[in-house]
PDB file of C-alpha atoms in Angstrom:
ATOM      1  CA  UNK A   1      15.010  -1.741  30.527  1.00  0.00           C
ATOM      2  CA  UNK A   2      16.887  -4.996  31.055  1.00  0.00           C
ATOM      3  CA  UNK A   3      19.376  -4.702  33.927  1.00  0.00           C
ATOM      4  CA  UNK A   4      22.510  -6.594  34.864  1.00  0.00           C
ATOM      5  CA  UNK A   5      21.960  -9.261  37.486  1.00  0.00           C
ATOM      6  CA  UNK A   6      23.873 -10.827  40.371  1.00  0.00           C
ATOM      7  CA  UNK A   7      23.941 -14.417  41.545  1.00  0.00           C
ATOM      8  CA  UNK A   8      21.346 -13.529  44.194  1.00  0.00           C
ATOM      9  CA  UNK A   9      19.001 -12.270  41.453  1.00  0.00           C
ATOM     10  CA  UNK A  10      19.205 -15.455  39.415  1.00  0.00           C
ATOM     11  CA  UNK A  11      16.796 -17.449  41.583  1.00  0.00           C
ATOM     12  CA  UNK A  12      14.013 -14.999  40.644  1.00  0.00           C
ATOM     13  CA  UNK A  13      14.134 -16.282  37.069  1.00  0.00           C
ATOM     14  CA  UNK A  14      14.162 -20.033  37.736  1.00  0.00           C
ATOM     15  CA  UNK A  15      10.942 -21.876  36.875  1.00  0.00           C
ATOM     16  CA  UNK A  16      10.424 -25.462  38.044  1.00  0.00           C
ATOM     17  CA  UNK A  17       8.268 -27.535  35.693  1.00  0.00           C
ATOM     18  CA  UNK A  18       8.543 -30.743  37.719  1.00  0.00           C
ATOM     19  CA  UNK A  19      10.303 -33.975  36.925  1.00  0.00           C
ATOM     20  CA  UNK A  20      13.681 -32.308  37.348  1.00  0.00           C
ATOM     21  CA  UNK A  21      12.923 -29.841  34.525  1.00  0.00           C
ATOM     22  CA  UNK A  22      13.995 -26.319  35.433  1.00  0.00           C
ATOM     23  CA  UNK A  23      14.299 -23.355  33.102  1.00  0.00           C
ATOM     24  CA  UNK A  24      15.756 -19.877  33.311  1.00  0.00           C
ATOM     25  CA  UNK A  25      13.094 -17.449  32.100  1.00  0.00           C
ATOM     26  CA  UNK A  26      14.901 -14.137  31.638  1.00  0.00           C
ATOM     27  CA  UNK A  27      14.537 -11.659  28.749  1.00  0.00           C
ATOM     28  CA  UNK A  28      18.123 -12.451  27.736  1.00  0.00           C
ATOM     29  CA  UNK A  29      18.262 -16.149  28.611  1.00  0.00           C
ATOM     30  CA  UNK A  30      15.543 -18.735  28.109  1.00  0.00           C
ATOM     31  CA  UNK A  31      16.983 -22.214  28.503  1.00  0.00           C
ATOM     32  CA  UNK A  32      17.026 -25.380  30.562  1.00  0.00           C
ATOM     33  CA  UNK A  33      19.116 -25.371  33.733  1.00  0.00           C
ATOM     34  CA  UNK A  34      21.979 -27.865  33.726  1.00  0.00           C
ATOM     35  CA  UNK A  35      23.294 -29.031  37.080  1.00  0.00           C
ATOM     36  CA  UNK A  36      22.717 -27.458  40.478  1.00  0.00           C
ATOM     37  CA  UNK A  37      23.306 -23.728  40.498  1.00  0.00           C
ATOM     38  CA  UNK A  38      26.059 -23.935  43.138  1.00  0.00           C
ATOM     39  CA  UNK A  39      27.687 -26.980  41.533  1.00  0.00           C
ATOM     40  CA  UNK A  40      31.197 -26.535  40.120  1.00  0.00           C
ATOM     41  CA  UNK A  41      31.212 -26.745  36.324  1.00  0.00           C
ATOM     42  CA  UNK A  42      33.383 -29.522  34.859  1.00  0.00           C
ATOM     43  CA  UNK A  43      36.107 -27.955  32.731  1.00  0.00           C
ATOM     44  CA  UNK A  44      35.087 -29.849  29.608  1.00  0.00           C
ATOM     45  CA  UNK A  45      31.523 -28.512  29.980  1.00  0.00           C
ATOM     46  CA  UNK A  46      32.344 -24.816  30.167  1.00  0.00           C
ATOM     47  CA  UNK A  47      32.593 -24.319  26.412  1.00  0.00           C
ATOM     48  CA  UNK A  48      29.058 -25.632  26.029  1.00  0.00           C
ATOM     49  CA  UNK A  49      27.428 -23.054  28.286  1.00  0.00           C
ATOM     50  CA  UNK A  50      29.728 -20.007  28.366  1.00  0.00           C
ATOM     51  CA  UNK A  51      30.366 -17.409  25.647  1.00  0.00           C
ATOM     52  CA  UNK A  52      33.913 -17.485  24.304  1.00  0.00           C
ATOM     53  CA  UNK A  53      36.389 -15.716  26.575  1.00  0.00           C
ATOM     54  CA  UNK A  54      34.266 -15.959  29.732  1.00  0.00           C
ATOM     55  CA  UNK A  55      34.896 -18.160  32.739  1.00  0.00           C
ATOM     56  CA  UNK A  56      32.866 -19.149  35.800  1.00  0.00           C
ATOM     57  CA  UNK A  57      33.208 -21.499  38.732  1.00  0.00           C
ATOM     58  CA  UNK A  58      29.613 -22.665  39.199  1.00  0.00           C
ATOM     59  CA  UNK A  59      26.638 -23.196  36.929  1.00  0.00           C
ATOM     60  CA  UNK A  60      24.846 -20.297  38.619  1.00  0.00           C
ATOM     61  CA  UNK A  61      27.791 -17.985  38.008  1.00  0.00           C
ATOM     62  CA  UNK A  62      27.864 -19.097  34.366  1.00  0.00           C
ATOM     63  CA  UNK A  63      24.228 -18.179  33.799  1.00  0.00           C
ATOM     64  CA  UNK A  64      24.777 -14.784  35.409  1.00  0.00           C
ATOM     65  CA  UNK A  65      27.787 -14.231  33.130  1.00  0.00           C
ATOM     66  CA  UNK A  66      25.763 -15.178  30.043  1.00  0.00           C
ATOM     67  CA  UNK A  67      22.944 -12.789  30.926  1.00  0.00           C
ATOM     68  CA  UNK A  68      25.283  -9.905  31.716  1.00  0.00           C
ATOM     69  CA  UNK A  69      27.336 -10.550  28.554  1.00  0.00           C
ATOM     70  CA  UNK A  70      24.165 -10.354  26.472  1.00  0.00           C
ATOM     71  CA  UNK A  71      23.157  -7.220  28.393  1.00  0.00           C
ATOM     72  CA  UNK A  72      26.410  -5.561  27.265  1.00  0.00           C
ATOM     73  CA  UNK A  73      25.765  -6.639  23.685  1.00  0.00           C
ATOM     74  CA  UNK A  74      22.188  -5.364  23.922  1.00  0.00           C
ATOM     75  CA  UNK A  75      23.334  -1.949  25.132  1.00  0.00           C
ATOM     76  CA  UNK A  76      25.775  -1.717  22.198  1.00  0.00           C
ATOM     77  CA  UNK A  77      23.101  -2.723  19.700  1.00  0.00           C
ATOM     78  CA  UNK A  78      20.675  -0.121  21.082  1.00  0.00           C
ATOM     79  CA  UNK A  79      23.342   2.581  20.918  1.00  0.00           C
ATOM     80  CA  UNK A  80      24.034   1.613  17.287  1.00  0.00           C
ATOM     81  CA  UNK A  81      20.284   1.392  16.582  1.00  0.00           C
ATOM     82  CA  UNK A  82      20.857  -2.112  15.272  1.00  0.00           C
ATOM     83  CA  UNK A  83      17.313  -3.328  15.800  1.00  0.00           C
ATOM     84  CA  UNK A  84      17.893  -6.665  14.042  1.00  0.00           C
ATOM     85  CA  UNK A  85      20.581  -7.492  16.581  1.00  0.00           C
ATOM     86  CA  UNK A  86      18.382  -6.306  19.456  1.00  0.00           C
ATOM     87  CA  UNK A  87      15.673  -8.609  18.136  1.00  0.00           C
ATOM     88  CA  UNK A  88      18.045 -11.592  18.185  1.00  0.00           C
ATOM     89  CA  UNK A  89      19.470 -10.804  21.634  1.00  0.00           C
ATOM     90  CA  UNK A  90      16.088 -10.600  23.355  1.00  0.00           C
ATOM     91  CA  UNK A  91      14.611 -14.058  23.877  1.00  0.00           C
ATOM     92  CA  UNK A  92      11.555 -14.916  21.777  1.00  0.00           C
ATOM     93  CA  UNK A  93       8.892 -14.969  24.558  1.00  0.00           C
ATOM     94  CA  UNK A  94      10.006 -11.537  25.820  1.00  0.00           C
ATOM     95  CA  UNK A  95      10.277  -9.503  22.601  1.00  0.00           C
ATOM     96  CA  UNK A  96       6.795  -8.003  22.688  1.00  0.00           C
ATOM     97  CA  UNK A  97       7.205  -6.996  26.317  1.00  0.00           C
ATOM     98  CA  UNK A  98      10.631  -5.523  25.558  1.00  0.00           C
ATOM     99  CA  UNK A  99       9.075  -3.467  22.775  1.00  0.00           C
ATOM    100  CA  UNK A 100       6.287  -2.260  25.077  1.00  0.00           C
ATOM    101  CA  UNK A 101       8.831  -1.131  27.683  1.00  0.00           C
ATOM    102  CA  UNK A 102      11.119   0.507  25.108  1.00  0.00           C
ATOM    103  CA  UNK A 103       8.563   1.760  22.635  1.00  0.00           C
ATOM    104  CA  UNK A 104      10.228   5.159  22.154  1.00  0.00           C
ATOM    105  CA  UNK A 105      13.695   3.801  21.347  1.00  0.00           C
ATOM    106  CA  UNK A 106      12.929   2.860  17.746  1.00  0.00           C
ATOM    107  CA  UNK A 107      12.371   6.217  16.080  1.00  0.00           C
ATOM    108  CA  UNK A 108      11.742   5.023  12.533  1.00  0.00           C
ATOM    109  CA  UNK A 109       8.112   3.889  12.110  1.00  0.00           C
ATOM    110  CA  UNK A 110       8.892   1.250   9.487  1.00  0.00           C
ATOM    111  CA  UNK A 111      11.587  -0.309  11.667  1.00  0.00           C
ATOM    112  CA  UNK A 112       9.250  -0.210  14.637  1.00  0.00           C
ATOM    113  CA  UNK A 113       6.491  -2.048  12.806  1.00  0.00           C
ATOM    114  CA  UNK A 114       8.923  -4.591  11.340  1.00  0.00           C
ATOM    115  CA  UNK A 115      10.106  -5.376  14.871  1.00  0.00           C
ATOM    116  CA  UNK A 116       6.506  -5.677  16.084  1.00  0.00           C
ATOM    117  CA  UNK A 117       5.484  -7.906  13.177  1.00  0.00           C
ATOM    118  CA  UNK A 118       8.384 -10.324  13.612  1.00  0.00           C
ATOM    119  CA  UNK A 119       8.012 -10.404  17.386  1.00  0.00           C
ATOM    120  CA  UNK A 120       4.285 -11.095  17.138  1.00  0.00           C
ATOM    121  CA  UNK A 121       4.589 -13.810  14.521  1.00  0.00           C
ATOM    122  CA  UNK A 122       7.413 -15.624  16.312  1.00  0.00           C
ATOM    123  CA  UNK A 123       5.609 -15.707  19.668  1.00  0.00           C
ATOM    124  CA  UNK A 124       3.395 -18.767  20.138  1.00  0.00           C
ATOM    125  CA  UNK A 125       1.177 -17.064  22.710  1.00  0.00           C
ATOM    126  CA  UNK A 126       1.458 -13.273  22.254  1.00  0.00           C
ATOM    127  CA  UNK A 127      -0.882 -12.539  25.190  1.00  0.00           C
ATOM    128  CA  UNK A 128       1.605 -14.043  27.663  1.00  0.00           C
ATOM    129  CA  UNK A 129       3.144 -11.172  29.584  1.00  0.00           C
ATOM    130  CA  UNK A 130       0.184  -8.839  29.032  1.00  0.00           C
ATOM    131  CA  UNK A 131      -2.574  -8.395  31.594  1.00  0.00           C
ATOM    132  CA  UNK A 132      -5.214  -7.817  28.897  1.00  0.00           C
ATOM    133  CA  UNK A 133      -5.493  -7.667  25.121  1.00  0.00           C
ATOM    134  CA  UNK A 134      -5.718  -3.845  25.107  1.00  0.00           C
ATOM    135  CA  UNK A 135      -2.086  -3.523  26.255  1.00  0.00           C
ATOM    136  CA  UNK A 136      -0.970  -5.685  23.344  1.00  0.00           C
ATOM    137  CA  UNK A 137      -3.280  -3.858  20.958  1.00  0.00           C
ATOM    138  CA  UNK A 138      -1.659  -0.547  21.925  1.00  0.00           C
ATOM    139  CA  UNK A 139       1.544  -1.711  20.215  1.00  0.00           C
ATOM    140  CA  UNK A 140      -0.281  -1.800  16.870  1.00  0.00           C
ATOM    141  CA  UNK A 141      -1.754   1.665  17.377  1.00  0.00           C
ATOM    142  CA  UNK A 142       1.431   3.230  18.759  1.00  0.00           C
ATOM    143  CA  UNK A 143       2.626   4.770  15.483  1.00  0.00           C
ATOM    144  CA  UNK A 144      -0.837   5.101  13.900  1.00  0.00           C
ATOM    145  CA  UNK A 145       0.134   3.307  10.679  1.00  0.00           C
ATOM    146  CA  UNK A 146       0.206  -0.436  11.245  1.00  0.00           C
ATOM    147  CA  UNK A 147      -0.113  -1.040   7.466  1.00  0.00           C
ATOM    148  CA  UNK A 148       3.629  -0.283   7.320  1.00  0.00           C
ATOM    149  CA  UNK A 149       4.272  -3.851   8.450  1.00  0.00           C
ATOM    150  CA  UNK A 150       2.630  -5.331   5.341  1.00  0.00           C
ATOM    151  CA  UNK A 151       4.799  -6.727   2.564  1.00  0.00           C
ATOM    152  CA  UNK A 152       3.665  -6.384  -1.057  1.00  0.00           C
ATOM    153  CA  UNK A 153       1.721  -9.688  -1.074  1.00  0.00           C
ATOM    154  CA  UNK A 154      -0.048  -8.842   2.169  1.00  0.00           C
ATOM    155  CA  UNK A 155      -0.909  -5.366   0.920  1.00  0.00           C
ATOM    156  CA  UNK A 156      -2.199  -6.818  -2.360  1.00  0.00           C
ATOM    157  CA  UNK A 157      -4.430  -9.243  -0.453  1.00  0.00           C
ATOM    158  CA  UNK A 158      -5.743  -6.493   1.826  1.00  0.00           C
ATOM    159  CA  UNK A 159      -6.631  -4.271  -1.117  1.00  0.00           C
ATOM    160  CA  UNK A 160      -8.438  -7.148  -2.840  1.00  0.00           C
ATOM    161  CA  UNK A 161     -10.792  -7.786   0.080  1.00  0.00           C
ATOM    162  CA  UNK A 162     -14.403  -6.549   0.037  1.00  0.00           C
ATOM    163  CA  UNK A 163     -15.435  -3.627   2.213  1.00  0.00           C
ATOM    164  CA  UNK A 164     -16.853  -6.060   4.777  1.00  0.00           C
ATOM    165  CA  UNK A 165     -14.645  -9.079   5.444  1.00  0.00           C
ATOM    166  CA  UNK A 166     -15.697 -12.395   6.974  1.00  0.00           C
ATOM    167  CA  UNK A 167     -13.142 -13.663   9.521  1.00  0.00           C
ATOM    168  CA  UNK A 168     -12.890 -16.607  11.912  1.00  0.00           C
ATOM    169  CA  UNK A 169     -11.140 -17.409  15.164  1.00  0.00           C
ATOM    170  CA  UNK A 170     -10.757 -20.810  16.795  1.00  0.00           C
ATOM    171  CA  UNK A 171     -10.297 -20.932  20.561  1.00  0.00           C
ATOM    172  CA  UNK A 172     -10.251 -23.375  23.451  1.00  0.00           C
ATOM    173  CA  UNK A 173     -12.569 -22.240  26.249  1.00  0.00           C
ATOM    174  CA  UNK A 174     -12.176 -23.659  29.753  1.00  0.00           C
ATOM    175  CA  UNK A 175     -14.990 -21.685  31.371  1.00  0.00           C
ATOM    176  CA  UNK A 176     -16.770 -18.882  29.520  1.00  0.00           C
ATOM    177  CA  UNK A 177     -15.955 -16.988  26.347  1.00  0.00           C
ATOM    178  CA  UNK A 178     -14.521 -13.586  27.302  1.00  0.00           C
ATOM    179  CA  UNK A 179     -12.661 -10.678  25.711  1.00  0.00           C
ATOM    180  CA  UNK A 180      -9.279 -12.385  25.974  1.00  0.00           C
ATOM    181  CA  UNK A 181     -10.659 -15.485  24.202  1.00  0.00           C
ATOM    182  CA  UNK A 182     -11.862 -13.259  21.380  1.00  0.00           C
ATOM    183  CA  UNK A 183      -8.415 -11.702  21.077  1.00  0.00           C
ATOM    184  CA  UNK A 184      -6.725  -9.885  18.194  1.00  0.00           C
ATOM    185  CA  UNK A 185      -5.856 -12.725  15.827  1.00  0.00           C
ATOM    186  CA  UNK A 186      -8.419 -13.986  13.339  1.00  0.00           C
ATOM    187  CA  UNK A 187      -8.026 -15.693   9.992  1.00  0.00           C
ATOM    188  CA  UNK A 188      -9.552 -15.518   6.528  1.00  0.00           C
ATOM    189  CA  UNK A 189      -9.401 -19.326   6.440  1.00  0.00           C
ATOM    190  CA  UNK A 190     -12.256 -21.099   8.237  1.00  0.00           C
ATOM    191  CA  UNK A 191     -10.507 -24.505   8.200  1.00  0.00           C
ATOM    192  CA  UNK A 192      -7.422 -22.990   9.844  1.00  0.00           C
ATOM    193  CA  UNK A 193      -9.596 -21.490  12.594  1.00  0.00           C
ATOM    194  CA  UNK A 194     -11.198 -24.897  13.237  1.00  0.00           C
ATOM    195  CA  UNK A 195      -7.721 -26.436  13.516  1.00  0.00           C
ATOM    196  CA  UNK A 196      -6.705 -23.845  16.116  1.00  0.00           C
ATOM    197  CA  UNK A 197      -9.912 -24.442  18.072  1.00  0.00           C
ATOM    198  CA  UNK A 198      -9.424 -28.199  18.237  1.00  0.00           C
ATOM    199  CA  UNK A 199      -5.676 -28.549  18.740  1.00  0.00           C
ATOM    200  CA  UNK A 200      -5.673 -28.043  22.529  1.00  0.00           C
ATOM    201  CA  UNK A 201      -9.317 -28.727  23.436  1.00  0.00           C
ATOM    202  CA  UNK A 202      -9.906 -31.740  25.712  1.00  0.00           C
ATOM    203  CA  UNK A 203     -13.240 -33.531  25.933  1.00  0.00           C
ATOM    204  CA  UNK A 204     -14.891 -32.903  29.293  1.00  0.00           C
ATOM    205  CA  UNK A 205     -12.308 -30.271  30.224  1.00  0.00           C
ATOM    206  CA  UNK A 206     -12.510 -27.534  27.601  1.00  0.00           C
ATOM    207  CA  UNK A 207     -14.658 -26.662  24.614  1.00  0.00           C
ATOM    208  CA  UNK A 208     -13.461 -25.943  21.077  1.00  0.00           C
ATOM    209  CA  UNK A 209     -15.217 -22.804  19.843  1.00  0.00           C
ATOM    210  CA  UNK A 210     -15.365 -21.315  16.348  1.00  0.00           C
ATOM    211  CA  UNK A 211     -16.097 -17.584  16.200  1.00  0.00           C
ATOM    212  CA  UNK A 212     -17.431 -16.209  12.926  1.00  0.00           C
ATOM    213  CA  UNK A 213     -17.313 -12.425  12.598  1.00  0.00           C
ATOM    214  CA  UNK A 214     -17.143  -9.592  10.104  1.00  0.00           C
ATOM    215  CA  UNK A 215     -14.901  -6.537  10.077  1.00  0.00           C
ATOM    216  CA  UNK A 216     -14.579  -3.548   7.793  1.00  0.00           C
ATOM    217  CA  UNK A 217     -11.532  -3.829   5.560  1.00  0.00           C
ATOM    218  CA  UNK A 218     -10.321  -0.393   6.668  1.00  0.00           C
ATOM    219  CA  UNK A 219     -10.378  -1.555  10.301  1.00  0.00           C
ATOM    220  CA  UNK A 220      -7.969  -4.449   9.699  1.00  0.00           C
ATOM    221  CA  UNK A 221      -4.717  -3.531  11.412  1.00  0.00           C
ATOM    222  CA  UNK A 222      -2.516  -6.035   9.616  1.00  0.00           C
ATOM    223  CA  UNK A 223      -2.395  -9.265   7.632  1.00  0.00           C
ATOM    224  CA  UNK A 224       0.304 -11.906   8.094  1.00  0.00           C
ATOM    225  CA  UNK A 225       0.913 -14.496   5.374  1.00  0.00           C
ATOM    226  CA  UNK A 226       4.316 -15.786   6.516  1.00  0.00           C
ATOM    227  CA  UNK A 227       2.910 -18.623   8.630  1.00  0.00           C
ATOM    228  CA  UNK A 228       0.439 -19.752   5.944  1.00  0.00           C
ATOM    229  CA  UNK A 229      -2.446 -18.890   8.263  1.00  0.00           C
ATOM    230  CA  UNK A 230      -3.988 -15.904   6.423  1.00  0.00           C
ATOM    231  CA  UNK A 231      -3.922 -14.195   9.809  1.00  0.00           C
ATOM    232  CA  UNK A 232      -5.617 -10.831  10.287  1.00  0.00           C
ATOM    233  CA  UNK A 233      -5.087  -8.561  13.277  1.00  0.00           C
ATOM    234  CA  UNK A 234      -8.140  -6.643  14.430  1.00  0.00           C
ATOM    235  CA  UNK A 235      -9.388  -4.658  17.382  1.00  0.00           C
ATOM    236  CA  UNK A 236     -12.124  -6.830  18.950  1.00  0.00           C
ATOM    237  CA  UNK A 237     -14.184  -3.662  19.387  1.00  0.00           C
ATOM    238  CA  UNK A 238     -14.261  -3.215  15.593  1.00  0.00           C
ATOM    239  CA  UNK A 239     -15.740  -6.618  14.736  1.00  0.00           C
ATOM    240  CA  UNK A 240     -19.293  -7.888  14.679  1.00  0.00           C
ATOM    241  CA  UNK A 241     -19.674 -11.467  15.872  1.00  0.00           C
ATOM    242  CA  UNK A 242     -22.125 -13.367  13.689  1.00  0.00           C
ATOM    243  CA  UNK A 243     -21.915 -16.884  15.086  1.00  0.00           C
ATOM    244  CA  UNK A 244     -20.341 -18.743  18.007  1.00  0.00           C
ATOM    245  CA  UNK A 245     -20.172 -22.439  17.183  1.00  0.00           C
ATOM    246  CA  UNK A 246     -19.284 -25.280  19.543  1.00  0.00           C
ATOM    247  CA  UNK A 247     -17.245 -27.879  17.657  1.00  0.00           C
TER     248      UNK A 247
END
């Protein structure tokens, strides 16, 4: 659960990225730090950083107020079972972890899988916050019917696939290819996988790798079409790797 914080707690959530760039990385606040935390806020700046009706003396106090205000709103949304509002209150990079920690709160399976689908698709790097891919994978197995997250177009595509489906994954490998590189997300589109492999790879530093595999259609956990990636979610233990290609 997300707890209220004090000014002393705030420093635990500050991340320094160098060059004067500091961010607050908290499940309810993910934004750049303005000013020094103990600096008095100019009056004309308060409206820009504080929710309406709140006041604070220093920047640090303002961030604490914002987090605790959102905590109150989160508690209300949970009590009302307003999962759309919960989704919006929890910051994007923390939604999957919030769901893992509160997996029993959402009783309705369809609502649960809708939350999981949106959280997964809106997170650039879903593995962040998980020690291994199996912990993330457990979210898809939790209610034993991950097909509930498919819309009608995704379900139509799934049903049209052959019994054995060819899939690809593009990755950047710094050292050796391991389980976490293989991951959960593949695509039906080879060109899209190549794009993912090459977008962050650096010559002499990392290697762009294309993984070609097959999976049984019935073992596909989900398909996402919203991002125009023809993304398929699979358990790496259910696939058979056919080729590993250095690009």
